[in-house]
Short mmCIF file of N, CA and C and ligand atoms in Angstrom, two decimals:
data_model
loop_
_atom_site.label_atom_id
_atom_site.label_comp_id
_atom_site.label_asym_id
_atom_site.label_seq_id
_atom_site.Cartn_x
_atom_site.Cartn_y
_atom_site.Cartn_z
N MET A 24 -29.42 1.12 57.11
CA MET A 24 -28.02 0.66 57.15
C MET A 24 -27.19 1.52 58.10
N ASN A 25 -26.20 0.92 58.68
CA ASN A 25 -25.24 1.57 59.57
C ASN A 25 -24.74 2.91 58.98
N GLU A 26 -24.93 3.95 59.76
CA GLU A 26 -24.61 5.31 59.29
C GLU A 26 -23.11 5.50 59.01
N PHE A 27 -22.30 4.86 59.83
CA PHE A 27 -20.85 4.97 59.63
C PHE A 27 -20.43 4.29 58.32
N PHE A 28 -21.02 3.13 58.05
CA PHE A 28 -20.70 2.44 56.79
C PHE A 28 -21.12 3.29 55.60
N GLN A 29 -22.24 3.97 55.73
CA GLN A 29 -22.69 4.85 54.64
C GLN A 29 -21.68 5.96 54.38
N MET A 30 -21.13 6.48 55.49
CA MET A 30 -20.14 7.55 55.39
C MET A 30 -18.88 7.04 54.66
N LEU A 31 -18.44 5.85 55.02
CA LEU A 31 -17.26 5.27 54.36
C LEU A 31 -17.55 4.97 52.89
N LYS A 32 -18.72 4.45 52.63
CA LYS A 32 -19.09 4.09 51.25
C LYS A 32 -19.14 5.31 50.34
N LYS A 33 -19.56 6.43 50.90
CA LYS A 33 -19.61 7.68 50.13
C LYS A 33 -18.19 8.06 49.68
N ASP A 34 -17.24 7.95 50.61
CA ASP A 34 -15.83 8.22 50.26
C ASP A 34 -15.35 7.22 49.21
N HIS A 35 -15.73 5.96 49.37
CA HIS A 35 -15.29 4.92 48.43
C HIS A 35 -15.77 5.24 47.00
N VAL A 36 -17.00 5.71 46.90
CA VAL A 36 -17.56 6.04 45.58
C VAL A 36 -16.73 7.16 44.94
N GLU A 37 -16.42 8.18 45.73
CA GLU A 37 -15.62 9.31 45.27
C GLU A 37 -14.24 8.84 44.80
N ILE A 38 -13.60 8.00 45.62
CA ILE A 38 -12.26 7.50 45.30
C ILE A 38 -12.28 6.65 44.02
N LYS A 39 -13.27 5.78 43.90
CA LYS A 39 -13.37 4.94 42.70
C LYS A 39 -13.60 5.79 41.44
N GLY A 40 -14.35 6.87 41.61
CA GLY A 40 -14.60 7.78 40.49
C GLY A 40 -13.32 8.42 39.98
N ILE A 41 -12.49 8.88 40.90
CA ILE A 41 -11.22 9.52 40.50
C ILE A 41 -10.29 8.47 39.86
N LEU A 42 -10.25 7.28 40.44
CA LEU A 42 -9.41 6.21 39.88
C LEU A 42 -9.83 5.89 38.44
N GLY A 43 -11.12 5.85 38.22
CA GLY A 43 -11.64 5.57 36.88
C GLY A 43 -11.18 6.61 35.87
N LYS A 44 -11.21 7.87 36.28
CA LYS A 44 -10.77 8.95 35.39
C LYS A 44 -9.26 8.88 35.16
N LEU A 45 -8.54 8.53 36.21
CA LEU A 45 -7.07 8.49 36.12
C LEU A 45 -6.55 7.48 35.11
N VAL A 46 -7.18 6.32 35.04
CA VAL A 46 -6.67 5.31 34.10
C VAL A 46 -7.08 5.63 32.66
N GLU A 47 -7.97 6.60 32.51
CA GLU A 47 -8.41 6.92 31.15
C GLU A 47 -7.61 8.03 30.49
N THR A 48 -6.73 8.68 31.26
CA THR A 48 -5.96 9.77 30.65
C THR A 48 -4.46 9.46 30.58
N LYS A 49 -3.86 9.87 29.47
CA LYS A 49 -2.42 9.67 29.28
C LYS A 49 -1.68 11.01 29.36
N GLU A 50 -2.46 12.06 29.45
CA GLU A 50 -1.88 13.41 29.45
C GLU A 50 -1.32 13.73 30.83
N SER A 51 -0.01 14.08 30.88
CA SER A 51 0.64 14.16 32.19
C SER A 51 0.10 15.26 33.10
N LYS A 52 -0.31 16.38 32.52
CA LYS A 52 -0.87 17.46 33.36
C LYS A 52 -2.20 17.04 33.99
N LYS A 53 -3.00 16.39 33.19
CA LYS A 53 -4.30 15.91 33.66
C LYS A 53 -4.09 14.82 34.73
N ARG A 54 -3.11 13.95 34.47
CA ARG A 54 -2.77 12.91 35.45
C ARG A 54 -2.36 13.52 36.77
N GLU A 55 -1.49 14.54 36.69
CA GLU A 55 -1.00 15.20 37.90
C GLU A 55 -2.16 15.80 38.71
N GLU A 56 -3.03 16.45 38.00
CA GLU A 56 -4.17 17.11 38.65
C GLU A 56 -5.10 16.08 39.32
N LEU A 57 -5.42 15.02 38.60
CA LEU A 57 -6.29 13.98 39.15
C LEU A 57 -5.60 13.22 40.28
N PHE A 58 -4.30 13.03 40.14
CA PHE A 58 -3.55 12.31 41.17
C PHE A 58 -3.55 13.07 42.49
N GLN A 59 -3.38 14.39 42.41
CA GLN A 59 -3.42 15.20 43.63
C GLN A 59 -4.81 15.16 44.26
N LYS A 60 -5.82 15.13 43.42
CA LYS A 60 -7.19 15.03 43.90
C LYS A 60 -7.40 13.69 44.61
N LEU A 61 -6.85 12.65 44.01
CA LEU A 61 -6.96 11.31 44.60
C LEU A 61 -6.28 11.25 45.97
N ARG A 62 -5.06 11.76 46.02
CA ARG A 62 -4.31 11.77 47.29
C ARG A 62 -5.08 12.51 48.38
N ALA A 63 -5.64 13.66 48.00
CA ALA A 63 -6.35 14.49 48.98
C ALA A 63 -7.59 13.78 49.55
N GLU A 64 -8.15 12.86 48.78
CA GLU A 64 -9.29 12.09 49.28
C GLU A 64 -8.85 10.81 49.98
N LEU A 65 -7.96 10.10 49.32
CA LEU A 65 -7.59 8.76 49.79
C LEU A 65 -6.76 8.75 51.08
N VAL A 66 -5.76 9.61 51.15
CA VAL A 66 -4.87 9.58 52.32
C VAL A 66 -5.61 9.90 53.63
N PRO A 67 -6.35 11.02 53.70
CA PRO A 67 -7.07 11.27 54.96
C PRO A 67 -8.09 10.18 55.29
N HIS A 68 -8.74 9.63 54.26
CA HIS A 68 -9.71 8.56 54.48
C HIS A 68 -9.03 7.34 55.11
N MET A 69 -7.94 6.90 54.51
CA MET A 69 -7.25 5.70 55.02
C MET A 69 -6.69 5.93 56.42
N LYS A 70 -6.03 7.07 56.60
CA LYS A 70 -5.43 7.36 57.91
C LYS A 70 -6.50 7.44 59.00
N ALA A 71 -7.60 8.10 58.68
CA ALA A 71 -8.68 8.23 59.67
C ALA A 71 -9.24 6.85 60.03
N GLU A 72 -9.34 5.97 59.05
CA GLU A 72 -9.78 4.59 59.34
C GLU A 72 -8.79 3.89 60.24
N GLU A 73 -7.51 4.10 59.94
CA GLU A 73 -6.46 3.43 60.73
C GLU A 73 -6.44 3.93 62.18
N ILE A 74 -6.79 5.20 62.36
CA ILE A 74 -6.77 5.77 63.71
C ILE A 74 -8.03 5.41 64.51
N THR A 75 -9.18 5.41 63.82
CA THR A 75 -10.45 5.31 64.57
C THR A 75 -11.20 3.98 64.41
N PHE A 76 -11.11 3.37 63.24
CA PHE A 76 -11.95 2.20 62.95
C PHE A 76 -11.22 0.88 63.18
N TYR A 77 -10.00 0.77 62.66
CA TYR A 77 -9.29 -0.50 62.76
C TYR A 77 -8.84 -0.88 64.17
N PRO A 78 -8.38 0.07 65.01
CA PRO A 78 -7.94 -0.35 66.35
C PRO A 78 -8.99 -1.11 67.17
N PRO A 79 -10.26 -0.63 67.25
CA PRO A 79 -11.22 -1.43 68.02
C PRO A 79 -11.49 -2.80 67.41
N LEU A 80 -11.34 -2.91 66.10
CA LEU A 80 -11.54 -4.22 65.46
C LEU A 80 -10.39 -5.17 65.80
N MET A 81 -9.19 -4.59 65.89
CA MET A 81 -8.02 -5.40 66.25
C MET A 81 -8.15 -5.97 67.66
N GLU A 82 -8.93 -5.29 68.50
CA GLU A 82 -9.13 -5.73 69.88
C GLU A 82 -10.13 -6.88 69.99
N ASN A 83 -10.86 -7.10 68.91
CA ASN A 83 -11.91 -8.11 68.95
C ASN A 83 -11.44 -9.39 68.25
N LYS A 84 -11.55 -10.50 68.94
CA LYS A 84 -10.94 -11.71 68.39
C LYS A 84 -11.60 -12.18 67.08
N ASP A 85 -12.88 -11.90 66.91
CA ASP A 85 -13.54 -12.32 65.66
C ASP A 85 -13.28 -11.37 64.49
N ALA A 86 -13.01 -10.12 64.79
CA ALA A 86 -12.82 -9.13 63.72
C ALA A 86 -11.34 -8.96 63.37
N ARG A 87 -10.49 -9.43 64.25
CA ARG A 87 -9.06 -9.17 64.15
C ARG A 87 -8.42 -9.57 62.81
N GLU A 88 -8.74 -10.75 62.33
CA GLU A 88 -8.11 -11.25 61.10
C GLU A 88 -8.45 -10.36 59.89
N ASP A 89 -9.71 -10.03 59.74
CA ASP A 89 -10.13 -9.16 58.63
C ASP A 89 -9.53 -7.76 58.78
N ALA A 90 -9.47 -7.29 60.01
CA ALA A 90 -8.91 -5.95 60.26
C ALA A 90 -7.43 -5.93 59.89
N MET A 91 -6.72 -6.97 60.28
CA MET A 91 -5.29 -7.02 60.02
C MET A 91 -5.02 -7.02 58.50
N GLU A 92 -5.85 -7.75 57.77
CA GLU A 92 -5.70 -7.79 56.31
C GLU A 92 -5.99 -6.40 55.71
N GLY A 93 -6.99 -5.75 56.24
CA GLY A 93 -7.32 -4.40 55.78
C GLY A 93 -6.17 -3.43 56.01
N ILE A 94 -5.57 -3.52 57.18
CA ILE A 94 -4.44 -2.65 57.52
C ILE A 94 -3.27 -2.90 56.57
N GLU A 95 -3.01 -4.17 56.27
CA GLU A 95 -1.92 -4.51 55.32
C GLU A 95 -2.21 -3.97 53.93
N GLU A 96 -3.47 -4.03 53.53
CA GLU A 96 -3.84 -3.48 52.21
C GLU A 96 -3.62 -1.97 52.18
N HIS A 97 -3.91 -1.31 53.30
CA HIS A 97 -3.63 0.12 53.40
C HIS A 97 -2.12 0.37 53.24
N HIS A 98 -1.35 -0.46 53.93
CA HIS A 98 0.10 -0.31 53.90
C HIS A 98 0.65 -0.43 52.47
N VAL A 99 0.20 -1.46 51.75
CA VAL A 99 0.67 -1.66 50.37
C VAL A 99 0.18 -0.49 49.49
N SER A 100 -1.04 -0.06 49.69
CA SER A 100 -1.56 1.07 48.92
C SER A 100 -0.69 2.31 49.14
N ASP A 101 -0.31 2.50 50.38
CA ASP A 101 0.53 3.64 50.73
C ASP A 101 1.88 3.60 50.02
N LEU A 102 2.47 2.42 49.96
CA LEU A 102 3.77 2.25 49.28
C LEU A 102 3.65 2.57 47.80
N VAL A 103 2.63 2.01 47.16
CA VAL A 103 2.46 2.23 45.71
C VAL A 103 2.12 3.70 45.44
N LEU A 104 1.32 4.27 46.31
CA LEU A 104 0.96 5.69 46.17
C LEU A 104 2.21 6.57 46.19
N LYS A 105 3.14 6.25 47.07
CA LYS A 105 4.39 7.02 47.17
C LYS A 105 5.23 6.86 45.90
N GLU A 106 5.24 5.66 45.34
CA GLU A 106 5.97 5.44 44.07
C GLU A 106 5.35 6.24 42.94
N LEU A 107 4.03 6.23 42.90
CA LEU A 107 3.31 6.97 41.86
C LEU A 107 3.59 8.47 41.97
N GLU A 108 3.72 8.91 43.21
CA GLU A 108 3.94 10.33 43.45
C GLU A 108 5.30 10.78 42.92
N LYS A 109 6.30 9.93 43.15
CA LYS A 109 7.67 10.27 42.76
C LYS A 109 7.91 10.19 41.25
N MET A 110 7.20 9.31 40.60
CA MET A 110 7.47 9.02 39.18
C MET A 110 6.88 10.10 38.26
N PRO A 111 7.59 10.47 37.19
CA PRO A 111 7.01 11.44 36.25
C PRO A 111 5.71 10.90 35.64
N LYS A 112 4.69 11.76 35.62
CA LYS A 112 3.35 11.28 35.25
C LYS A 112 3.21 10.98 33.76
N GLY A 113 4.15 11.45 32.95
CA GLY A 113 4.06 11.20 31.52
C GLY A 113 4.63 9.84 31.11
N GLU A 114 5.32 9.20 32.04
CA GLU A 114 5.95 7.91 31.72
C GLU A 114 4.93 6.81 31.46
N GLU A 115 5.32 5.95 30.51
CA GLU A 115 4.46 4.83 30.15
C GLU A 115 4.20 3.94 31.37
N LYS A 116 5.28 3.73 32.14
CA LYS A 116 5.19 2.86 33.32
C LYS A 116 4.24 3.41 34.38
N TRP A 117 4.09 4.72 34.39
CA TRP A 117 3.18 5.31 35.37
C TRP A 117 1.75 4.80 35.15
N GLY A 118 1.38 4.73 33.87
CA GLY A 118 0.04 4.24 33.52
C GLY A 118 -0.16 2.80 33.97
N ALA A 119 0.87 1.98 33.78
CA ALA A 119 0.78 0.56 34.18
C ALA A 119 0.66 0.45 35.69
N LYS A 120 1.48 1.25 36.39
CA LYS A 120 1.45 1.22 37.85
C LYS A 120 0.10 1.72 38.38
N MET A 121 -0.42 2.74 37.75
CA MET A 121 -1.71 3.26 38.17
C MET A 121 -2.82 2.23 37.97
N GLY A 122 -2.72 1.46 36.87
CA GLY A 122 -3.69 0.41 36.61
C GLY A 122 -3.69 -0.63 37.73
N VAL A 123 -2.49 -1.00 38.17
CA VAL A 123 -2.35 -1.97 39.26
C VAL A 123 -2.87 -1.37 40.58
N PHE A 124 -2.53 -0.10 40.79
CA PHE A 124 -2.98 0.58 42.00
C PHE A 124 -4.51 0.63 42.08
N LYS A 125 -5.13 0.92 40.94
CA LYS A 125 -6.60 0.97 40.89
C LYS A 125 -7.19 -0.38 41.30
N GLU A 126 -6.62 -1.46 40.76
CA GLU A 126 -7.13 -2.80 41.11
C GLU A 126 -6.94 -3.09 42.59
N LEU A 127 -5.80 -2.68 43.11
CA LEU A 127 -5.48 -2.88 44.53
C LEU A 127 -6.48 -2.16 45.43
N VAL A 128 -6.73 -0.90 45.12
CA VAL A 128 -7.65 -0.11 45.95
C VAL A 128 -9.08 -0.63 45.80
N GLU A 129 -9.46 -0.99 44.58
CA GLU A 129 -10.82 -1.52 44.37
C GLU A 129 -11.01 -2.84 45.12
N HIS A 130 -9.99 -3.65 45.10
CA HIS A 130 -10.05 -4.92 45.84
C HIS A 130 -10.20 -4.65 47.34
N HIS A 131 -9.42 -3.71 47.83
CA HIS A 131 -9.48 -3.37 49.25
C HIS A 131 -10.87 -2.85 49.65
N ILE A 132 -11.41 -1.98 48.81
CA ILE A 132 -12.74 -1.42 49.09
C ILE A 132 -13.78 -2.54 49.12
N LYS A 133 -13.67 -3.46 48.18
CA LYS A 133 -14.61 -4.59 48.12
C LYS A 133 -14.52 -5.43 49.40
N ASP A 134 -13.30 -5.74 49.80
CA ASP A 134 -13.08 -6.52 51.03
C ASP A 134 -13.62 -5.78 52.25
N GLU A 135 -13.35 -4.48 52.28
CA GLU A 135 -13.78 -3.69 53.43
C GLU A 135 -15.30 -3.68 53.53
N GLU A 136 -15.95 -3.43 52.39
CA GLU A 136 -17.41 -3.32 52.41
C GLU A 136 -18.10 -4.67 52.65
N SER A 137 -17.41 -5.75 52.36
CA SER A 137 -18.03 -7.05 52.64
C SER A 137 -17.51 -7.60 53.97
N LYS A 138 -16.27 -8.08 53.96
CA LYS A 138 -15.73 -8.76 55.14
C LYS A 138 -15.59 -7.88 56.38
N VAL A 139 -14.93 -6.73 56.22
CA VAL A 139 -14.64 -5.88 57.40
C VAL A 139 -15.94 -5.31 57.99
N PHE A 140 -16.82 -4.83 57.13
CA PHE A 140 -18.09 -4.27 57.64
C PHE A 140 -18.87 -5.34 58.39
N LYS A 141 -18.86 -6.56 57.85
CA LYS A 141 -19.61 -7.65 58.47
C LYS A 141 -19.04 -7.98 59.85
N SER A 142 -17.73 -8.10 59.95
CA SER A 142 -17.15 -8.39 61.27
C SER A 142 -17.33 -7.22 62.22
N ALA A 143 -17.24 -6.00 61.71
CA ALA A 143 -17.40 -4.82 62.56
C ALA A 143 -18.83 -4.76 63.12
N GLN A 144 -19.78 -5.09 62.28
CA GLN A 144 -21.18 -5.07 62.70
C GLN A 144 -21.39 -6.00 63.90
N LYS A 145 -20.69 -7.13 63.87
CA LYS A 145 -20.80 -8.09 64.98
C LYS A 145 -20.02 -7.63 66.20
N ALA A 146 -18.85 -6.99 65.95
CA ALA A 146 -17.94 -6.68 67.05
C ALA A 146 -18.32 -5.42 67.84
N LEU A 147 -18.97 -4.47 67.17
CA LEU A 147 -19.20 -3.18 67.83
C LEU A 147 -20.69 -2.91 68.04
N ASP A 148 -20.99 -2.18 69.12
CA ASP A 148 -22.40 -1.83 69.35
C ASP A 148 -22.71 -0.43 68.81
N PRO A 149 -23.99 -0.06 68.74
CA PRO A 149 -24.35 1.23 68.13
C PRO A 149 -23.66 2.44 68.76
N GLU A 150 -23.46 2.42 70.08
CA GLU A 150 -22.79 3.55 70.75
C GLU A 150 -21.34 3.66 70.28
N GLU A 151 -20.70 2.50 70.15
CA GLU A 151 -19.31 2.50 69.68
C GLU A 151 -19.23 3.05 68.24
N PHE A 152 -20.18 2.64 67.41
CA PHE A 152 -20.21 3.14 66.03
C PHE A 152 -20.39 4.66 65.99
N GLN A 153 -21.26 5.17 66.86
CA GLN A 153 -21.47 6.62 66.93
C GLN A 153 -20.17 7.35 67.26
N ALA A 154 -19.47 6.82 68.27
CA ALA A 154 -18.23 7.45 68.72
C ALA A 154 -17.15 7.37 67.63
N ILE A 155 -17.06 6.23 66.97
CA ILE A 155 -16.07 6.05 65.91
C ILE A 155 -16.36 6.99 64.74
N MET A 156 -17.64 7.09 64.41
CA MET A 156 -18.03 7.93 63.29
C MET A 156 -17.63 9.39 63.53
N LYS A 157 -17.88 9.85 64.74
CA LYS A 157 -17.55 11.23 65.09
C LYS A 157 -16.04 11.46 65.01
N LYS A 158 -15.31 10.53 65.59
CA LYS A 158 -13.85 10.65 65.59
C LYS A 158 -13.27 10.54 64.18
N PHE A 159 -13.85 9.63 63.39
CA PHE A 159 -13.39 9.43 62.01
C PHE A 159 -13.51 10.73 61.22
N ASP A 160 -14.66 11.37 61.34
CA ASP A 160 -14.89 12.60 60.59
C ASP A 160 -13.94 13.71 61.05
N GLN A 161 -13.75 13.82 62.37
CA GLN A 161 -12.82 14.83 62.90
C GLN A 161 -11.40 14.61 62.38
N GLU A 162 -10.94 13.37 62.48
CA GLU A 162 -9.58 13.04 62.03
C GLU A 162 -9.42 13.32 60.55
N LYS A 163 -10.42 12.92 59.77
CA LYS A 163 -10.34 13.10 58.32
C LYS A 163 -10.24 14.58 57.96
N GLN A 164 -11.06 15.41 58.60
CA GLN A 164 -11.02 16.85 58.32
C GLN A 164 -9.67 17.45 58.70
N LYS A 165 -9.16 17.00 59.86
CA LYS A 165 -7.86 17.48 60.34
C LYS A 165 -6.75 17.11 59.35
N LEU A 166 -6.77 15.86 58.89
CA LEU A 166 -5.76 15.39 57.94
C LEU A 166 -5.88 16.09 56.59
N LYS A 167 -7.11 16.36 56.19
CA LYS A 167 -7.33 17.06 54.91
C LYS A 167 -6.68 18.44 54.95
N LYS A 168 -6.86 19.12 56.08
CA LYS A 168 -6.27 20.45 56.24
C LYS A 168 -4.74 20.39 56.24
N SER A 169 -4.19 19.40 56.95
CA SER A 169 -2.73 19.33 57.06
C SER A 169 -2.06 18.89 55.76
N LEU A 170 -2.82 18.25 54.88
CA LEU A 170 -2.27 17.81 53.58
C LEU A 170 -2.12 18.96 52.60
N LYS A 171 -2.91 20.01 52.79
CA LYS A 171 -2.93 21.12 51.83
C LYS A 171 -1.65 21.94 51.85
FE1 FE2 B 217 -9.81 1.18 53.95
#
């Protein structure tokens, strides 16, 4: 399987794991701790995809529609993430919002791993994937450092 997709899928597994733990706790300190962990994984991952992976797909007429939908899902995720960040973690509503956020991110991951990966496989050649993978990892590490 495509090495770049494997790299993304590994992040997706990590992100889904944290989301699963987050919806299971009502304790605000634990929520805060897990939420920061989620942000530290999710934000650099999404931004690095937006910088390195989605632009070449947007340039391709067959991949463009799926890419555009993926970018919009990132945008909505970002908005909800910011709301979750501002809201006190002990609030009842926080749990409801987190539940919706989890579904949103899981839906996006599912779409990405099926539709986006499929169109990307058609749109890009192995050399392009190699270059994207390298850049993706660099950007992600850079963003991880700047988030701390
Ligand atoms: Fe994504």
